[in-house]
C-alpha angles and dihedrals in degrees: 000000000000090000092057091048092048091049091050091049091049091049091050091048091052092047091050091049098043110038094189093065090082130208139234093286096049111124124221090249092053091047095050094044090052090051092048093048092048091048093050091048089052092050091051092045094053108058096188090056091048090050090050091052092047091053090049091050092045095233136112117281092239092056090050090049092050092047091049092048090050091050090050092050094049096042092249095302097106121105109253140151088273094060098043 
């Protein structure tokens, strides 16, 4: 019984610390928007990856960065070059 309680407490501690891990009441929309926001933040935080994506899209790096930042701010629901 103590093991189950300890496991539950550890899970709650992780969920409080890392918001993106979700919980039992997390909807599919919340989960996917968290994933999209985290991905966009990672793209912006790693300039070589952002440059690689810009080359693949055939657009300037700055435009890719702005589009990615807009997608992050809107939770991936904004209209960008990626969704056209």
